[in-house]
mmCIF file of C-alpha atoms and ligand atoms in Angstrom:
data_model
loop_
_atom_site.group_PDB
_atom_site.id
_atom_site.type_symbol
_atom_site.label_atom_id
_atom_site.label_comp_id
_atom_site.label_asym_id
_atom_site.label_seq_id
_atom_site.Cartn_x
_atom_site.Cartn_y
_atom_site.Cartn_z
ATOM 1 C CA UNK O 1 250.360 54.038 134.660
ATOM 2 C CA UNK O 2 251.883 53.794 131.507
ATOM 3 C CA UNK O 3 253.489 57.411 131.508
ATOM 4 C CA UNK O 4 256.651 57.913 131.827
ATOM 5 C CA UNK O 5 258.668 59.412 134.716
ATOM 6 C CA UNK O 6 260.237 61.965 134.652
ATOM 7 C CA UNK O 7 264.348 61.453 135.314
ATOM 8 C CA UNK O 8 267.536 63.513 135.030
ATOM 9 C CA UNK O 9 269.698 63.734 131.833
ATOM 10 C CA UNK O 10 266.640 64.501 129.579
ATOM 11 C CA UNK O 11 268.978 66.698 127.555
ATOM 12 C CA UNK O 12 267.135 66.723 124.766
ATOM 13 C CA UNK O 13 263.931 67.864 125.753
ATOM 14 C CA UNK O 14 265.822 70.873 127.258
ATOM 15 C CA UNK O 15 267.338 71.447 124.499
ATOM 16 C CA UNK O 16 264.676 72.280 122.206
ATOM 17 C CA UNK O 17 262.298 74.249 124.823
ATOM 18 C CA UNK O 18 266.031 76.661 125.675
ATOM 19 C CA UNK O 19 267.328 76.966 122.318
ATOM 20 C CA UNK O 20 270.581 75.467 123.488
ATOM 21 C CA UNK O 21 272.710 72.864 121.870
ATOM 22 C CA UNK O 22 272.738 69.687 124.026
ATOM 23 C CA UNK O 23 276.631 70.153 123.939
ATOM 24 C CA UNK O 24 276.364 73.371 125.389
ATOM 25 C CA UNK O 25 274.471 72.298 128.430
ATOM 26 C CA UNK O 26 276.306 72.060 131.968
ATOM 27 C CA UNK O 27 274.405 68.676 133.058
ATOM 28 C CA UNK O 28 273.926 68.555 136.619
ATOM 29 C CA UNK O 29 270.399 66.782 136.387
ATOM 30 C CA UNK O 30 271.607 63.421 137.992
ATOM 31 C CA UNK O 31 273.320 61.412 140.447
ATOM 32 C CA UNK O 32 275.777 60.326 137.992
ATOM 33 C CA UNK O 33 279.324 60.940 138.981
ATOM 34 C CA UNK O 34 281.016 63.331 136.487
ATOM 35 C CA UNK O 35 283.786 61.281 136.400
ATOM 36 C CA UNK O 36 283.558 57.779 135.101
ATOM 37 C CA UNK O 37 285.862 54.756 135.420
ATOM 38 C CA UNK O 38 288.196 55.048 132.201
ATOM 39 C CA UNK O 39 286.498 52.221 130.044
ATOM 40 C CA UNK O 40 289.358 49.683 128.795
ATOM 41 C CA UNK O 41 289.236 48.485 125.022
ATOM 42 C CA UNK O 42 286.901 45.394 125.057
ATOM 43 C CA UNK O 43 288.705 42.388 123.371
ATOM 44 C CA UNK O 44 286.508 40.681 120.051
ATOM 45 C CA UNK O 45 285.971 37.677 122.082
ATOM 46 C CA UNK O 46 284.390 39.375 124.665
ATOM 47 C CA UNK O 47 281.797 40.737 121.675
ATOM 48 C CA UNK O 48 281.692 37.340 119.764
ATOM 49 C CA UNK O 49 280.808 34.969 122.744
ATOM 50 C CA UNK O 50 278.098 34.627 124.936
ATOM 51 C CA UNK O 51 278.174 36.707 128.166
ATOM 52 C CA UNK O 52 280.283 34.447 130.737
ATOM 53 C CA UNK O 53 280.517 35.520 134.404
ATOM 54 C CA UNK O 54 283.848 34.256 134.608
ATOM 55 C CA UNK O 55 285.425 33.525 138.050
ATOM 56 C CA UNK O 56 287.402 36.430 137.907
ATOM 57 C CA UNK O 57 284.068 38.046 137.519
ATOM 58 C CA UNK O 58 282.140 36.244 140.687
ATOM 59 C CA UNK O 59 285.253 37.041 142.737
ATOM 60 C CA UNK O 60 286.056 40.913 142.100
ATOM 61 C CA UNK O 61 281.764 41.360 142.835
ATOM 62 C CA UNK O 62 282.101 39.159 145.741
ATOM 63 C CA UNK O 63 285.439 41.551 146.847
ATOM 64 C CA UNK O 64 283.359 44.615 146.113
ATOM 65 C CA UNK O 65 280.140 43.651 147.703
ATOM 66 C CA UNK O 66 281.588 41.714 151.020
ATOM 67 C CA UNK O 67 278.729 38.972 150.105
ATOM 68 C CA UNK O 68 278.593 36.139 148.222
ATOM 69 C CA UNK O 69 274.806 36.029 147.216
ATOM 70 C CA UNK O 70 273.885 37.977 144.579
ATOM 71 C CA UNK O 71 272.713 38.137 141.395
ATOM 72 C CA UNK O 72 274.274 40.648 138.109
ATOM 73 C CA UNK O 73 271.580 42.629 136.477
ATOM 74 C CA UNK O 74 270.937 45.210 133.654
ATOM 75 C CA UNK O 75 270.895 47.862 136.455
ATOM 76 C CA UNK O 76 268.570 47.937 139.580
ATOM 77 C CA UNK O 77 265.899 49.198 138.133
ATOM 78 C CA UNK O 78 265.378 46.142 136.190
ATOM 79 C CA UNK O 79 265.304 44.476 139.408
ATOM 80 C CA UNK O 80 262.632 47.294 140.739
ATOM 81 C CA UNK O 81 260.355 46.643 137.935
ATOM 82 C CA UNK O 82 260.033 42.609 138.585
ATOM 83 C CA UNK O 83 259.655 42.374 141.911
ATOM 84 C CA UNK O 84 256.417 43.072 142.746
ATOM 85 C CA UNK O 85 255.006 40.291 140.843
ATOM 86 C CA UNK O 86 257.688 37.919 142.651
ATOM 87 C CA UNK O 87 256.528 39.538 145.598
ATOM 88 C CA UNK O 88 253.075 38.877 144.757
ATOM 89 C CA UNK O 89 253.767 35.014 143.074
ATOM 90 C CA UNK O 90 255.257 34.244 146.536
ATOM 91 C CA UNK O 91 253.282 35.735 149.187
ATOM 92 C CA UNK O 92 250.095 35.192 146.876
ATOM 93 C CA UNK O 93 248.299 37.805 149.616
ATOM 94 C CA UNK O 94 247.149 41.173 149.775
ATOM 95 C CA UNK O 95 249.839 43.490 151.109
ATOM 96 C CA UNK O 96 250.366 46.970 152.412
ATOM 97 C CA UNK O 97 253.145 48.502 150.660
ATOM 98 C CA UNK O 98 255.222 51.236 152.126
ATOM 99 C CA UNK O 99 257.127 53.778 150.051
ATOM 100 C CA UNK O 100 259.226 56.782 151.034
ATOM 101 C CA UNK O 101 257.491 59.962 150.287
ATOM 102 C CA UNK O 102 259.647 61.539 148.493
ATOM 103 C CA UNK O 103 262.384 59.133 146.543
ATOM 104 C CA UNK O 104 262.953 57.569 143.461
ATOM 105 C CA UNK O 105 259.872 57.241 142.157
ATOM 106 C CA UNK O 106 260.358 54.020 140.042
ATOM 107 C CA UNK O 107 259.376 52.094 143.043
ATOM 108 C CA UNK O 108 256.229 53.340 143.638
ATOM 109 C CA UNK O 109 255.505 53.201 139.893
ATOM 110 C CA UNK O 110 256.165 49.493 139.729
ATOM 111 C CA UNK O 111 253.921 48.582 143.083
ATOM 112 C CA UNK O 112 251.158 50.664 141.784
ATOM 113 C CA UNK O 113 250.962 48.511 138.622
ATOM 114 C CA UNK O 114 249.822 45.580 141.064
ATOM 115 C CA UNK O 115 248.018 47.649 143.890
ATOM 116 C CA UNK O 116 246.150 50.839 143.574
ATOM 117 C CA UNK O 117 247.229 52.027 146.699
ATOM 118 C CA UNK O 118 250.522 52.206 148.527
ATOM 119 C CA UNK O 119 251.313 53.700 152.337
ATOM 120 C CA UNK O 120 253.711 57.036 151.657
ATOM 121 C CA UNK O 121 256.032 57.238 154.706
ATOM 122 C CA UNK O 122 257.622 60.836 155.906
ATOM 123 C CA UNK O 123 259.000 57.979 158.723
ATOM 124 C CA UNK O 124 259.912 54.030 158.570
ATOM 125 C CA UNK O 125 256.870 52.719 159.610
ATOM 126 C CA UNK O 126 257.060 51.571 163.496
ATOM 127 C CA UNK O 127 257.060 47.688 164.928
ATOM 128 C CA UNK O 128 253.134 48.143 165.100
ATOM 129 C CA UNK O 129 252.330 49.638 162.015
ATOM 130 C CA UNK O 130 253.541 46.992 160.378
ATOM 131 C CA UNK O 131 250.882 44.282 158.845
ATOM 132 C CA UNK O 132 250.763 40.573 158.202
ATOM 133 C CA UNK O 133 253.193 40.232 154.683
ATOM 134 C CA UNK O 134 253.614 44.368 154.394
ATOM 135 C CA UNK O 135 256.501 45.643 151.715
ATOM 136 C CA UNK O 136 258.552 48.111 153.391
ATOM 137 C CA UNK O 137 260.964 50.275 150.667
ATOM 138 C CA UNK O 138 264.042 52.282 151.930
ATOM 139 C CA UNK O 139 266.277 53.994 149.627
ATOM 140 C CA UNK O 140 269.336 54.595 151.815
ATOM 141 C CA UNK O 141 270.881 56.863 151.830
ATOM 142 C CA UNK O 142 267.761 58.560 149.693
ATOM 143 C CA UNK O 143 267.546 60.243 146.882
ATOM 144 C CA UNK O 144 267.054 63.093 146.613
ATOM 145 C CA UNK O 145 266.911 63.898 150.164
ATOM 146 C CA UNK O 146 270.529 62.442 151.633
ATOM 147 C CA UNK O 147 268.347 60.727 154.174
ATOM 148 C CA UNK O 148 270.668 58.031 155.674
ATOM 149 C CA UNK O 149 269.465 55.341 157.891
ATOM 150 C CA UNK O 150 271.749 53.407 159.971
ATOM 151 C CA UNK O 151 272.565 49.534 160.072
ATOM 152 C CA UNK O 152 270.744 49.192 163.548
ATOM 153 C CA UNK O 153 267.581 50.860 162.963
ATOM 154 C CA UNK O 154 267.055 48.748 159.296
ATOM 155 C CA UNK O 155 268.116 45.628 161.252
ATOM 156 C CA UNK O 156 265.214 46.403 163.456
ATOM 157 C CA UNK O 157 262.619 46.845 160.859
ATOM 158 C CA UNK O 158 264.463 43.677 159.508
ATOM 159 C CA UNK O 159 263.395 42.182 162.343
ATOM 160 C CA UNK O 160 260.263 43.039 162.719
ATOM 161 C CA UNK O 161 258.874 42.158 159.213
ATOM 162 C CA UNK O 162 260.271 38.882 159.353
ATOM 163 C CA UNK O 163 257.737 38.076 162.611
ATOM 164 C CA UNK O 164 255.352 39.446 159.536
ATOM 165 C CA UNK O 165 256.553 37.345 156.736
ATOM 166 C CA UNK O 166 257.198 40.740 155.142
ATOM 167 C CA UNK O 167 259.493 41.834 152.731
ATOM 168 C CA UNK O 168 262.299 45.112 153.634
ATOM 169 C CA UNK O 169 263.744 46.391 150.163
ATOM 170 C CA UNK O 170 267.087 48.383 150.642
ATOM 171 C CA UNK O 171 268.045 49.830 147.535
ATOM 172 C CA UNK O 172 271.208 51.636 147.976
ATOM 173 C CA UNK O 173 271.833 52.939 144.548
ATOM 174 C CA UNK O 174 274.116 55.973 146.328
ATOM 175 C CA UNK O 175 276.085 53.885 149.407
ATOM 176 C CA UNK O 176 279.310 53.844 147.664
ATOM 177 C CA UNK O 177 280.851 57.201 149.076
ATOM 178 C CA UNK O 178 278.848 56.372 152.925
ATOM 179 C CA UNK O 179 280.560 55.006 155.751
ATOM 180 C CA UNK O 180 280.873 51.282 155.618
ATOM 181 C CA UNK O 181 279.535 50.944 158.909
ATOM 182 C CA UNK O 182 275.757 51.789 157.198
ATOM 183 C CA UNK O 183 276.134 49.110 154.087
ATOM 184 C CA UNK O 184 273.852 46.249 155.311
ATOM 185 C CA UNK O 185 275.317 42.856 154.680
ATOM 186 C CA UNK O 186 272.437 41.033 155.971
ATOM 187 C CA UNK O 187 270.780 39.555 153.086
ATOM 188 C CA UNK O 188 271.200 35.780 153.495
ATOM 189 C CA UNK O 189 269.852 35.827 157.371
ATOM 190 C CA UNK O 190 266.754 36.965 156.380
ATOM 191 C CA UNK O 191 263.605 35.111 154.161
ATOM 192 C CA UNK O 192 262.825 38.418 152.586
ATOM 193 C CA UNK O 193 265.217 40.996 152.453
ATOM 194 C CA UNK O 194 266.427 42.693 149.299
ATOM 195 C CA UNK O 195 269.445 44.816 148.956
ATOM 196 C CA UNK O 196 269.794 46.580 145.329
ATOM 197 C CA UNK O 197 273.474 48.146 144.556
ATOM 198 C CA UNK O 198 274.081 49.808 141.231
ATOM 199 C CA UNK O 199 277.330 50.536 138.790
ATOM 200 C CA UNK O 200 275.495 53.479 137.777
ATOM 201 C CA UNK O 201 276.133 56.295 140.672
ATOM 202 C CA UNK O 202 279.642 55.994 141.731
ATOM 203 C CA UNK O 203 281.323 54.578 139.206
ATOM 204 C CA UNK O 204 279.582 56.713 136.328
ATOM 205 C CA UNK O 205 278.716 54.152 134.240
ATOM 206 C CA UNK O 206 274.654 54.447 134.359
ATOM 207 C CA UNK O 207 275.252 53.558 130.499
ATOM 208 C CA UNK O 208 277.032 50.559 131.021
ATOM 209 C CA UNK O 209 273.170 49.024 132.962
ATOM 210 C CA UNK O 210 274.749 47.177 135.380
ATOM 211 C CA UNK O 211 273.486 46.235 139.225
ATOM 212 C CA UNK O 212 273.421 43.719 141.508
ATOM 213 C CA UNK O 213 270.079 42.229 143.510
ATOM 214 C CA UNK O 214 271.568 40.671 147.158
ATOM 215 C CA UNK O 215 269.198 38.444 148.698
ATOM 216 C CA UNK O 216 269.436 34.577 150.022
ATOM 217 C CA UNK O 217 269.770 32.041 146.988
ATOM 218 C CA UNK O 218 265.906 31.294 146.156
ATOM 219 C CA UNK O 219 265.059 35.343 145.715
ATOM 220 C CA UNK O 220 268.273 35.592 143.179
ATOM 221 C CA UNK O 221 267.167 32.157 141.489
ATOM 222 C CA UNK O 222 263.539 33.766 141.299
ATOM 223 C CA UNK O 223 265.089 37.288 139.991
ATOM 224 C CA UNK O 224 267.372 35.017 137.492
ATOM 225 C CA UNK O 225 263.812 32.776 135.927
ATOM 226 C CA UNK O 226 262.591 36.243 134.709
ATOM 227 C CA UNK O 227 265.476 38.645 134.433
ATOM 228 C CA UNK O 228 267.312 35.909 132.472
ATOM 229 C CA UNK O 229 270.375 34.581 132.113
ATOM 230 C CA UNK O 230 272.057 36.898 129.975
ATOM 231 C CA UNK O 231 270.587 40.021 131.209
ATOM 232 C CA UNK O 232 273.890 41.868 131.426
ATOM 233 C CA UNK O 233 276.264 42.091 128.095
ATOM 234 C CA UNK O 234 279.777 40.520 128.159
ATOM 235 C CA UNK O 235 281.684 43.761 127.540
ATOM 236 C CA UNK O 236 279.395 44.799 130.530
ATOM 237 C CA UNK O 237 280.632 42.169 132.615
ATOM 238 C CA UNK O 238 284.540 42.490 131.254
ATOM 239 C CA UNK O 239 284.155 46.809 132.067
ATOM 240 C CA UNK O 240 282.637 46.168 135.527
ATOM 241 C CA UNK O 241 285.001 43.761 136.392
ATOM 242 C CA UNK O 242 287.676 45.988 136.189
ATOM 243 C CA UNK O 243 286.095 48.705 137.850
ATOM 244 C CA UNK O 244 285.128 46.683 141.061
ATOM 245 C CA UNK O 245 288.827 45.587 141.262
ATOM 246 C CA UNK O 246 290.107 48.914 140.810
ATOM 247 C CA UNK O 247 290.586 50.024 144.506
ATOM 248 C CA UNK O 248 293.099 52.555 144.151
ATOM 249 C CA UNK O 249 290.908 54.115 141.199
ATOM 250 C CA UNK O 250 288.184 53.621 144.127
ATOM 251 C CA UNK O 251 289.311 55.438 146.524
ATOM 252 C CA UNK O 252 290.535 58.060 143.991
ATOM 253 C CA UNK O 253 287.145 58.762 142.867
ATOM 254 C CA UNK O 254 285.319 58.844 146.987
ATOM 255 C CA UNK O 255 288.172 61.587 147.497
ATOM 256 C CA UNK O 256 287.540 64.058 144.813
ATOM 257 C CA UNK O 257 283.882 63.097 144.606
ATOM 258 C CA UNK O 258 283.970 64.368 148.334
ATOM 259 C CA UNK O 259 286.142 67.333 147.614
ATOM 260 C CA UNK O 260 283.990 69.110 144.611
ATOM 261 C CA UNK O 261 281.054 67.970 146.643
ATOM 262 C CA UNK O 262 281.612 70.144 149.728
ATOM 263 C CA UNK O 263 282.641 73.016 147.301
ATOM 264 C CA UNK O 264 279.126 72.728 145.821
ATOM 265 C CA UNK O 265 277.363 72.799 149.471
ATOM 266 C CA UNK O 266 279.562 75.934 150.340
ATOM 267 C CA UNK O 267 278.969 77.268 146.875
ATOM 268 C CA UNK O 268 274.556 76.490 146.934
ATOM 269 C CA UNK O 269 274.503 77.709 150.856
ATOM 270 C CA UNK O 270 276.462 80.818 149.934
ATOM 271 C CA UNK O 271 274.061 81.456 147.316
ATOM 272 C CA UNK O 272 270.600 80.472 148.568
ATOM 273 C CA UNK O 273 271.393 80.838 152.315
ATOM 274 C CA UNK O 274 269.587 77.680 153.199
ATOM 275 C CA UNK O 275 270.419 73.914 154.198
ATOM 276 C CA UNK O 276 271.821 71.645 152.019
ATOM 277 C CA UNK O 277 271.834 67.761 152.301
ATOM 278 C CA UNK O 278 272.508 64.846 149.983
ATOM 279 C CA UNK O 279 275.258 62.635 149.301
ATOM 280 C CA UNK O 280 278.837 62.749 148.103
ATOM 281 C CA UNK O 281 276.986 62.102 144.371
ATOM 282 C CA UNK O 282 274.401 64.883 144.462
ATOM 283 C CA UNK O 283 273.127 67.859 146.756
ATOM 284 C CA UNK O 284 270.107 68.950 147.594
ATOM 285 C CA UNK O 285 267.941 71.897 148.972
ATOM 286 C CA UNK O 286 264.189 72.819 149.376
ATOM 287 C CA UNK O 287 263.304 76.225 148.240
ATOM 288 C CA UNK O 288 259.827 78.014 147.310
ATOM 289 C CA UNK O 289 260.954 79.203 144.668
ATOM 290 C CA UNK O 290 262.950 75.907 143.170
ATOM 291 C CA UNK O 291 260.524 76.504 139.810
ATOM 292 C CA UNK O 292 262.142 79.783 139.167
ATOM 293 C CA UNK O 293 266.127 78.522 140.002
ATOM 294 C CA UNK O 294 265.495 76.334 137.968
ATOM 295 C CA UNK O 295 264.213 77.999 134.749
ATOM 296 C CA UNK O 296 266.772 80.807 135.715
ATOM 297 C CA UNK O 297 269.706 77.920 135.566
ATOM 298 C CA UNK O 298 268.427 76.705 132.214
ATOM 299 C CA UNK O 299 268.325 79.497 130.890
ATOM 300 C CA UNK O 300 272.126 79.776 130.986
ATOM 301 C CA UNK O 301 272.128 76.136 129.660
ATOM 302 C CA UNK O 302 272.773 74.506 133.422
ATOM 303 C CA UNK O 303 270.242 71.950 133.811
ATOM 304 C CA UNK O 304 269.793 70.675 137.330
ATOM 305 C CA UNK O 305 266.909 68.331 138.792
ATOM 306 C CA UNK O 306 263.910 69.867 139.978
ATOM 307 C CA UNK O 307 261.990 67.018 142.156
ATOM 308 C CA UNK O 308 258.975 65.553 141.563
ATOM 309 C CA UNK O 309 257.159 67.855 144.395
ATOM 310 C CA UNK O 310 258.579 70.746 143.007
ATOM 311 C CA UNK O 311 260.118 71.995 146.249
ATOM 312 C CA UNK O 312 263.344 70.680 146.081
ATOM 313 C CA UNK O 313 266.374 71.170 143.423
ATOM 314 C CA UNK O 314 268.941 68.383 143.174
ATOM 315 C CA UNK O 315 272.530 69.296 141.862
ATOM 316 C CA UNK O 316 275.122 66.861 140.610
ATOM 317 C CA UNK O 317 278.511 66.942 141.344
ATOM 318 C CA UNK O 318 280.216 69.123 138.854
ATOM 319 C CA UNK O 319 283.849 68.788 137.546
ATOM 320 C CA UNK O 320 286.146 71.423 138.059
ATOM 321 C CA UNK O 321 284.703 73.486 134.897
ATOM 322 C CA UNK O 322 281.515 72.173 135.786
ATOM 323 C CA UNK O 323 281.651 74.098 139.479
ATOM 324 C CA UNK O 324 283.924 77.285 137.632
ATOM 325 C CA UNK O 325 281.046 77.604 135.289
ATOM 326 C CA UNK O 326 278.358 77.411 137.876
ATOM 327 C CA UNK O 327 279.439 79.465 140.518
ATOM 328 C CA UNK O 328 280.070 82.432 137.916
ATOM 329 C CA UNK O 329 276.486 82.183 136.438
ATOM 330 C CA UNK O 330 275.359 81.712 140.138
ATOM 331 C CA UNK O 331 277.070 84.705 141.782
ATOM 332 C CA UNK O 332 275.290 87.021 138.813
ATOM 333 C CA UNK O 333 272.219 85.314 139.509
ATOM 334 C CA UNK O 334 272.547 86.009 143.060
ATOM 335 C CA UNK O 335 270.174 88.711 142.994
ATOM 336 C CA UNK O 336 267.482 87.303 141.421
ATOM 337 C CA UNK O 337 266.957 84.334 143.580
HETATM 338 C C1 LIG P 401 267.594 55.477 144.183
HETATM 339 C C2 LIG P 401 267.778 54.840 142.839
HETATM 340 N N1 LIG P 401 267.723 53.513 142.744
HETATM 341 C C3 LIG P 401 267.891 52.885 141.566
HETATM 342 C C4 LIG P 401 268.095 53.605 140.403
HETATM 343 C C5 LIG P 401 268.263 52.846 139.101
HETATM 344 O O1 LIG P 401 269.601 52.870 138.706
HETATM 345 P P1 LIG P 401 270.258 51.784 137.754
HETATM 346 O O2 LIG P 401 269.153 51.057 137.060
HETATM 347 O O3 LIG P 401 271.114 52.536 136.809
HETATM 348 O O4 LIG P 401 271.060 50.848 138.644
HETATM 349 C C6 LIG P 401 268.150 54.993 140.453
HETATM 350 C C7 LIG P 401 268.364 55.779 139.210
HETATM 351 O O5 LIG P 401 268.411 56.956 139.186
HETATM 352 C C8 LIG P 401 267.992 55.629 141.697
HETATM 353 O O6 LIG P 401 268.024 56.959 141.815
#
């Protein structure tokens, strides 16, 4: 339980088993867009004082977010890790927990530290699979499938926990780029719904640890008793600010985000001749032999993600260099694949 998982970016590591200088890697390993949201300079004050979430703050996260209840934190997945104990301080029952098969696996780490076993789900569990105070999870759209569920079938489950007192988790960590008609905005008619949205993906600041937890006022006051109250830093809060009022900058970044990311599906189904799914902040594709492509790829110092199952390779968006550097080492490596 105590092992570490395995994520993207572990350049490092790569480094040292290729020979390669971590500057010399092509790092395609994550969901993170390639592009980040210029960072402005962050005034002294901002470093000196206490963080503040000013109303400037509560409104441009309020703008973003189209909902007034929710809570800043040092990025979802410190939300992830405490809430199965809230779960389990509040329900104070036994509860079937229900996890995507394949998905970010931080979930499933955190409920297995309370519960040895956990329900893995191919599909959302069904009105009558569903027991008294169960835990459904939904990562939406998921990673590192592209799986996207829409609003109607999630307000269903929704639905039919609540007649179970049971708790729907939403944690759409890759939304930004979907169709707004998906983002569910829910949270405050439901006892036990909670939607996670992170800074990290879209705006490609997974450095700068910020998230937000949307849920009706007593979940966010329980998150807030053990996140804290200063769980995100002041420049934090001054950088993300700006970003969530930057619409033009916004929908700057969905449009070439979109643009490189349906050169990479032309570029990975030219090469491997297969499906591809995923998001506007990653693509993905099974393959037998996603061991080898990926060895192959680092090799040439490109480091993708190869999934937990080992079936599947994951590619982030790539800059313009980024995709002029892949597609040459991929169209030599055609062959060999
Ligand atoms: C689906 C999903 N949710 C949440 C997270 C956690 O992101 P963060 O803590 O940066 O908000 C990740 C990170 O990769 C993720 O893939």
């Amino acid at each position: 339980l105590n092992e570490r998982l395995s994520h993207g970016g572990e350049l490092e590591k790569f480094s040292n088993q290729y020979g390669i200088a971590v500057d010399q890697w092509l790092d395609l390993s994550t969901g993170i867009s390639p592009y980040c949201y210029p960072i402005p300079s962050v005034p002294i004050r901002i470093w000196q004082r206490l963080p503040e979430q000013t109303d400037a703050f509560r409104q441009a996260v309020t703008d973003y977010y189209k909902i007034s209840n929710w809570l800043a934190c040092s990025g979802t997945q410190s939300a992830i890790q405490v809430l199965p104990k809230l779960w389990f301080n509040k329900c104070n029952k036994p509860s079937q927990i229900w996890l995507p098969r394949v998905g970010y696996k931080e979930h499933e780490h955190a409920w297995r530290s309370y519960l040895n076993s956990v329900i893995q789900y191919e599909n959302l569990p069904e009105a009558n699979d569903l027991t008294q105070n169960c835990v459904v999870v939904v990562i939406n759209p998921n990673n590192p499938t592209g799986q996207v569920y829409q609003k109607q079938v999630l307000l269903n489950l929704a639905n039919n926990l609540k007649e179970k007192n049971g708790l729907l988790v939403i944690d759409e960590a890759f939304i930004d780029c979907e169709q707004e008609e998906i983002f569910f905005k829910q949270a405050d008619d439901f006892t036990n719904l909670i939607i996670l949205r992170s800074m990290g993906k879209f705006f490609g600041l997974a450095g700068l640890r910020v998230g937000f937890v949307l849920s009706n006022q007593e979940w966010l006051s329980d998150f807030e008793n053990v996140l804290g109250i200063w769980s995100v830093t002041g420049p934090s809060l001054y950088i993300a600010e700006r970003a969530l009022k930057d619409v033009e900058w916004q929908k700057m970044q969905k449009q070439r985000l979109f643009e490189q990311g349906n050169k990479l599906t032309l570029l990975l189904k030219d090469i491997f001749d297969t499906n591809v799914n995923g998001t506007s902040l990653f693509k993905s594709f099974k393959s037998k032999c996603a061991v080898d492509i990926h060895h192959q790829l680092c090799k040439h110092g490109v480091l993708v993600r190869l999934c937990d199952e080992k079936d599947r390779l994951r590619f982030g968006i790539p800059d313009n260099a980024g995709f002029e550097r892949i597609s040459s080492i991929m169209s030599k490596l055609k062959q060999s694949f």
